[in-house]
PDB file of C-alpha atoms in Angstrom:
ATOM      1  CA  UNK A   1       0.437 -10.277 -14.220  1.00 44.00           C
ATOM      2  CA  UNK A   2       0.373  -6.661 -15.245  1.00 46.00           C
ATOM      3  CA  UNK A   3       1.969  -3.702 -13.423  1.00 47.00           C
ATOM      4  CA  UNK A   4      -0.599  -2.005 -11.226  1.00 44.00           C
ATOM      5  CA  UNK A   5       0.123   1.061 -13.682  1.00 48.00           C
ATOM      6  CA  UNK A   6      -0.909  -1.129 -16.663  1.00 49.00           C
ATOM      7  CA  UNK A   7      -3.842  -2.456 -14.756  1.00 46.00           C
ATOM      8  CA  UNK A   8      -4.730   1.139 -13.388  1.00 47.00           C
ATOM      9  CA  UNK A   9      -4.666   2.613 -16.984  1.00 48.00           C
ATOM     10  CA  UNK A  10      -6.380  -0.144 -18.793  1.00 43.00           C
ATOM     11  CA  UNK A  11      -9.400   0.163 -16.363  1.00 46.00           C
ATOM     12  CA  UNK A  12      -9.549   4.169 -16.788  1.00 50.00           C
ATOM     13  CA  UNK A  13      -8.688   4.115 -12.645  1.00 58.00           C
ATOM     14  CA  UNK A  14      -7.523   7.289 -11.544  1.00 58.00           C
ATOM     15  CA  UNK A  15      -5.067   6.981  -8.878  1.00 61.00           C
ATOM     16  CA  UNK A  16      -6.066   8.535  -5.613  1.00 64.00           C
ATOM     17  CA  UNK A  17      -4.582  10.633  -2.636  1.00 57.00           C
ATOM     18  CA  UNK A  18      -2.532   8.914  -0.307  1.00 57.00           C
ATOM     19  CA  UNK A  19      -4.423   7.695   3.193  1.00 57.00           C
ATOM     20  CA  UNK A  20      -4.312  10.180   6.062  1.00 57.00           C
ATOM     21  CA  UNK A  21      -5.082   7.194   8.196  1.00 57.00           C
ATOM     22  CA  UNK A  22      -6.136   3.689   8.174  1.00 52.00           C
ATOM     23  CA  UNK A  23      -8.591   2.596   5.673  1.00 57.00           C
ATOM     24  CA  UNK A  24      -9.366  -0.374   7.443  1.00 56.00           C
ATOM     25  CA  UNK A  25      -9.713  -0.209  11.033  1.00 56.00           C
ATOM     26  CA  UNK A  26      -9.854  -3.976  11.713  1.00 58.00           C
ATOM     27  CA  UNK A  27      -6.495  -4.034  10.459  1.00 59.00           C
ATOM     28  CA  UNK A  28      -4.806  -0.455  10.536  1.00 55.00           C
ATOM     29  CA  UNK A  29      -1.786  -1.485   8.705  1.00 55.00           C
ATOM     30  CA  UNK A  30      -3.390  -2.629   5.674  1.00 58.00           C
ATOM     31  CA  UNK A  31      -2.478  -1.122   2.460  1.00 57.00           C
ATOM     32  CA  UNK A  32       0.984   0.174   3.890  1.00 62.00           C
ATOM     33  CA  UNK A  33       3.207  -1.822   1.587  1.00 66.00           C
ATOM     34  CA  UNK A  34       3.488  -4.827  -0.592  1.00 74.00           C
ATOM     35  CA  UNK A  35       1.051  -7.809  -0.194  1.00 82.00           C
ATOM     36  CA  UNK A  36       2.917 -11.517   0.005  1.00 85.00           C
ATOM     37  CA  UNK A  37       1.106 -13.591  -2.488  1.00 91.00           C
ATOM     38  CA  UNK A  38       0.896 -17.382  -1.376  1.00 90.00           C
ATOM     39  CA  UNK A  39       0.222 -19.195  -4.380  1.00 96.00           C
ATOM     40  CA  UNK A  40       1.371 -22.577  -6.202  1.00 96.00           C
ATOM     41  CA  UNK A  41      -0.126 -25.770  -6.890  1.00 97.00           C
ATOM     42  CA  UNK A  42      -4.298 -25.369  -6.531  1.00 97.00           C
ATOM     43  CA  UNK A  43      -4.044 -21.806  -4.944  1.00 97.00           C
ATOM     44  CA  UNK A  44      -4.142 -18.832  -6.449  1.00 97.00           C
ATOM     45  CA  UNK A  45      -4.718 -15.036  -5.436  1.00 97.00           C
ATOM     46  CA  UNK A  46      -7.235 -12.444  -6.508  1.00 97.00           C
ATOM     47  CA  UNK A  47      -6.397  -8.694  -6.957  1.00 95.00           C
ATOM     48  CA  UNK A  48      -9.283  -6.259  -7.490  1.00 95.00           C
ATOM     49  CA  UNK A  49      -8.748  -2.609  -8.356  1.00 94.00           C
ATOM     50  CA  UNK A  50     -11.826  -1.084  -6.874  1.00 93.00           C
ATOM     51  CA  UNK A  51     -13.724   2.499  -7.071  1.00 92.00           C
ATOM     52  CA  UNK A  52     -12.486   5.020  -4.414  1.00 89.00           C
ATOM     53  CA  UNK A  53     -15.902   4.955  -3.087  1.00 89.00           C
ATOM     54  CA  UNK A  54     -15.813   1.470  -1.612  1.00 90.00           C
ATOM     55  CA  UNK A  55     -12.318   2.565   0.449  1.00 88.00           C
ATOM     56  CA  UNK A  56     -13.149   0.911   3.949  1.00 88.00           C
ATOM     57  CA  UNK A  57     -15.791  -1.610   2.670  1.00 91.00           C
ATOM     58  CA  UNK A  58     -15.814  -5.164   3.430  1.00 91.00           C
ATOM     59  CA  UNK A  59     -15.919  -7.753   0.440  1.00 94.00           C
ATOM     60  CA  UNK A  60     -16.880 -11.325   1.170  1.00 93.00           C
ATOM     61  CA  UNK A  61     -15.361 -13.971  -0.923  1.00 95.00           C
ATOM     62  CA  UNK A  62     -18.037 -16.832  -1.316  1.00 94.00           C
ATOM     63  CA  UNK A  63     -17.916 -20.028  -3.302  1.00 94.00           C
ATOM     64  CA  UNK A  64     -20.121 -19.856  -6.661  1.00 94.00           C
ATOM     65  CA  UNK A  65     -22.316 -22.858  -5.532  1.00 91.00           C
ATOM     66  CA  UNK A  66     -23.012 -21.274  -2.237  1.00 87.00           C
ATOM     67  CA  UNK A  67     -24.048 -17.533  -2.974  1.00 78.00           C
ATOM     68  CA  UNK A  68     -27.633 -17.966  -3.272  1.00 72.00           C
ATOM     69  CA  UNK A  69     -27.941 -19.401   0.280  1.00 61.00           C
ATOM     70  CA  UNK A  70     -25.283 -16.692   1.440  1.00 49.00           C
ATOM     71  CA  UNK A  71     -26.640 -13.869   3.685  1.00 52.00           C
ATOM     72  CA  UNK A  72     -22.992 -12.363   4.594  1.00 49.00           C
ATOM     73  CA  UNK A  73     -22.169 -10.569   7.634  1.00 45.00           C
ATOM     74  CA  UNK A  74     -25.021  -8.011   7.751  1.00 43.00           C
ATOM     75  CA  UNK A  75     -27.008  -9.578  10.412  1.00 40.00           C
ATOM     76  CA  UNK A  76     -28.341  -6.518  12.125  1.00 41.00           C
ATOM     77  CA  UNK A  77     -27.046  -7.996  15.522  1.00 36.00           C
ATOM     78  CA  UNK A  78     -23.742  -7.684  17.544  1.00 38.00           C
ATOM     79  CA  UNK A  79     -21.901 -11.296  17.524  1.00 37.00           C
ATOM     80  CA  UNK A  80     -20.066 -10.040  20.868  1.00 40.00           C
ATOM     81  CA  UNK A  81     -16.802 -11.617  19.290  1.00 37.00           C
ATOM     82  CA  UNK A  82     -14.248 -11.354  16.890  1.00 42.00           C
ATOM     83  CA  UNK A  83     -14.151 -12.878  13.142  1.00 40.00           C
ATOM     84  CA  UNK A  84     -11.646 -15.835  14.250  1.00 42.00           C
ATOM     85  CA  UNK A  85     -14.279 -18.390  15.254  1.00 39.00           C
ATOM     86  CA  UNK A  86     -17.580 -20.262  14.681  1.00 42.00           C
ATOM     87  CA  UNK A  87     -20.811 -18.383  15.517  1.00 41.00           C
ATOM     88  CA  UNK A  88     -22.841 -21.315  16.472  1.00 44.00           C
ATOM     89  CA  UNK A  89     -26.296 -19.788  15.117  1.00 43.00           C
ATOM     90  CA  UNK A  90     -26.514 -21.576  11.806  1.00 47.00           C
ATOM     91  CA  UNK A  91     -24.931 -19.562   9.183  1.00 54.00           C
ATOM     92  CA  UNK A  92     -21.677 -19.812   7.249  1.00 63.00           C
ATOM     93  CA  UNK A  93     -19.270 -16.858   7.255  1.00 69.00           C
ATOM     94  CA  UNK A  94     -16.634 -16.421   4.347  1.00 77.00           C
ATOM     95  CA  UNK A  95     -13.503 -14.678   4.172  1.00 82.00           C
ATOM     96  CA  UNK A  96     -13.717 -11.166   3.703  1.00 85.00           C
ATOM     97  CA  UNK A  97     -10.975  -8.017   3.411  1.00 88.00           C
ATOM     98  CA  UNK A  98     -11.086  -4.368   3.144  1.00 89.00           C
ATOM     99  CA  UNK A  99     -11.025  -2.180   0.277  1.00 91.00           C
ATOM    100  CA  UNK A 100      -7.839  -0.036   1.169  1.00 89.00           C
ATOM    101  CA  UNK A 101      -5.718   2.390  -0.699  1.00 87.00           C
ATOM    102  CA  UNK A 102      -2.215   0.799  -1.996  1.00 87.00           C
ATOM    103  CA  UNK A 103       1.007   2.434  -3.110  1.00 83.00           C
ATOM    104  CA  UNK A 104       2.038   2.338  -6.592  1.00 82.00           C
ATOM    105  CA  UNK A 105       5.535   2.442  -8.008  1.00 84.00           C
ATOM    106  CA  UNK A 106       5.076   6.087  -9.186  1.00 85.00           C
ATOM    107  CA  UNK A 107       3.944   7.168  -5.781  1.00 83.00           C
ATOM    108  CA  UNK A 108       0.415   7.517  -6.201  1.00 85.00           C
ATOM    109  CA  UNK A 109      -2.506   5.234  -4.466  1.00 85.00           C
ATOM    110  CA  UNK A 110      -5.121   2.968  -5.989  1.00 89.00           C
ATOM    111  CA  UNK A 111      -8.087   1.315  -4.012  1.00 91.00           C
ATOM    112  CA  UNK A 112      -7.913  -2.408  -4.196  1.00 92.00           C
ATOM    113  CA  UNK A 113      -8.186  -5.592  -2.332  1.00 92.00           C
ATOM    114  CA  UNK A 114      -6.191  -8.697  -2.120  1.00 93.00           C
ATOM    115  CA  UNK A 115      -7.010 -12.181  -1.541  1.00 94.00           C
ATOM    116  CA  UNK A 116      -3.497 -13.708  -1.074  1.00 94.00           C
ATOM    117  CA  UNK A 117      -4.350 -17.422  -0.978  1.00 95.00           C
ATOM    118  CA  UNK A 118      -7.537 -18.798  -2.696  1.00 96.00           C
ATOM    119  CA  UNK A 119      -7.992 -22.426  -3.785  1.00 96.00           C
ATOM    120  CA  UNK A 120      -8.769 -22.491  -7.270  1.00 97.00           C
ATOM    121  CA  UNK A 121     -12.539 -22.335  -8.312  1.00 97.00           C
ATOM    122  CA  UNK A 122     -15.604 -20.039  -9.022  1.00 97.00           C
ATOM    123  CA  UNK A 123     -16.451 -17.848  -6.673  1.00 96.00           C
ATOM    124  CA  UNK A 124     -18.506 -14.407  -6.138  1.00 95.00           C
ATOM    125  CA  UNK A 125     -17.154 -11.225  -4.698  1.00 95.00           C
ATOM    126  CA  UNK A 126     -20.163  -9.563  -2.640  1.00 93.00           C
ATOM    127  CA  UNK A 127     -19.878  -6.323  -0.826  1.00 90.00           C
ATOM    128  CA  UNK A 128     -21.103  -6.191   2.631  1.00 88.00           C
ATOM    129  CA  UNK A 129     -23.917  -3.494   3.072  1.00 81.00           C
ATOM    130  CA  UNK A 130     -24.960  -3.793  -0.746  1.00 83.00           C
ATOM    131  CA  UNK A 131     -25.399  -7.894  -0.974  1.00 80.00           C
ATOM    132  CA  UNK A 132     -26.689  -6.832  -4.514  1.00 85.00           C
ATOM    133  CA  UNK A 133     -23.216  -5.682  -5.638  1.00 86.00           C
ATOM    134  CA  UNK A 134     -21.221  -8.665  -6.610  1.00 91.00           C
ATOM    135  CA  UNK A 135     -18.418  -9.558  -9.145  1.00 94.00           C
ATOM    136  CA  UNK A 136     -18.202 -13.617 -10.309  1.00 95.00           C
ATOM    137  CA  UNK A 137     -14.146 -14.536 -10.509  1.00 96.00           C
ATOM    138  CA  UNK A 138     -12.520 -17.564 -11.425  1.00 97.00           C
ATOM    139  CA  UNK A 139      -9.340 -18.303  -9.533  1.00 97.00           C
ATOM    140  CA  UNK A 140      -6.709 -20.675 -11.238  1.00 97.00           C
ATOM    141  CA  UNK A 141      -4.047 -22.387  -9.216  1.00 97.00           C
ATOM    142  CA  UNK A 142      -0.704 -20.980  -9.245  1.00 97.00           C
ATOM    143  CA  UNK A 143      -2.086 -17.585 -10.867  1.00 97.00           C
ATOM    144  CA  UNK A 144      -3.130 -14.072 -10.169  1.00 97.00           C
ATOM    145  CA  UNK A 145      -6.628 -13.268 -11.106  1.00 97.00           C
ATOM    146  CA  UNK A 146      -7.204  -9.581 -11.606  1.00 96.00           C
ATOM    147  CA  UNK A 147     -10.359  -7.860 -11.834  1.00 94.00           C
ATOM    148  CA  UNK A 148     -11.542  -4.195 -12.015  1.00 95.00           C
ATOM    149  CA  UNK A 149     -14.776  -3.669 -10.011  1.00 93.00           C
ATOM    150  CA  UNK A 150     -16.451  -0.652 -12.063  1.00 85.00           C
ATOM    151  CA  UNK A 151     -19.006   1.533 -10.380  1.00 72.00           C
ATOM    152  CA  UNK A 152     -22.524   0.776 -11.469  1.00 62.00           C
ATOM    153  CA  UNK A 153     -23.206   2.879 -14.622  1.00 52.00           C
ATOM    154  CA  UNK A 154     -19.622   3.639 -15.001  1.00 50.00           C
ATOM    155  CA  UNK A 155     -18.617   4.005 -18.718  1.00 45.00           C
ATOM    156  CA  UNK A 156     -15.240   4.083 -20.340  1.00 41.00           C
TER     157      UNK A 156
END
């Protein structure tokens, strides 16, 4: 795995200012330090460098063979419960994480999302609130898959 400095430089990612408060109200401690990756065997991880405009957004991890049937969390109604159990009204929910700013060794910050333990296979990352904004990713067991999510229309 490359260092975060190398990943950011290769992608043309500009480090951003440190957060003044939590980037994720659902998990106010997200982005405050290192993330433990639980990889090995058929389990890998995904690390995605994100545009600063996506800080606070949630991104779903959807199996590639289920993405066309997926309608995500954007239901237009209140579920009245947390994310930790079944909904009982006929649709599937997928793991999701928030885009948060994470510290780099040089003291700067970079917006990113991390899925620390993912069974190997093909997936699609789908941004909640803009279901058309998605990226394909393949996870290999025992490895970290890195991806740079560029803004639509971005040029290098």
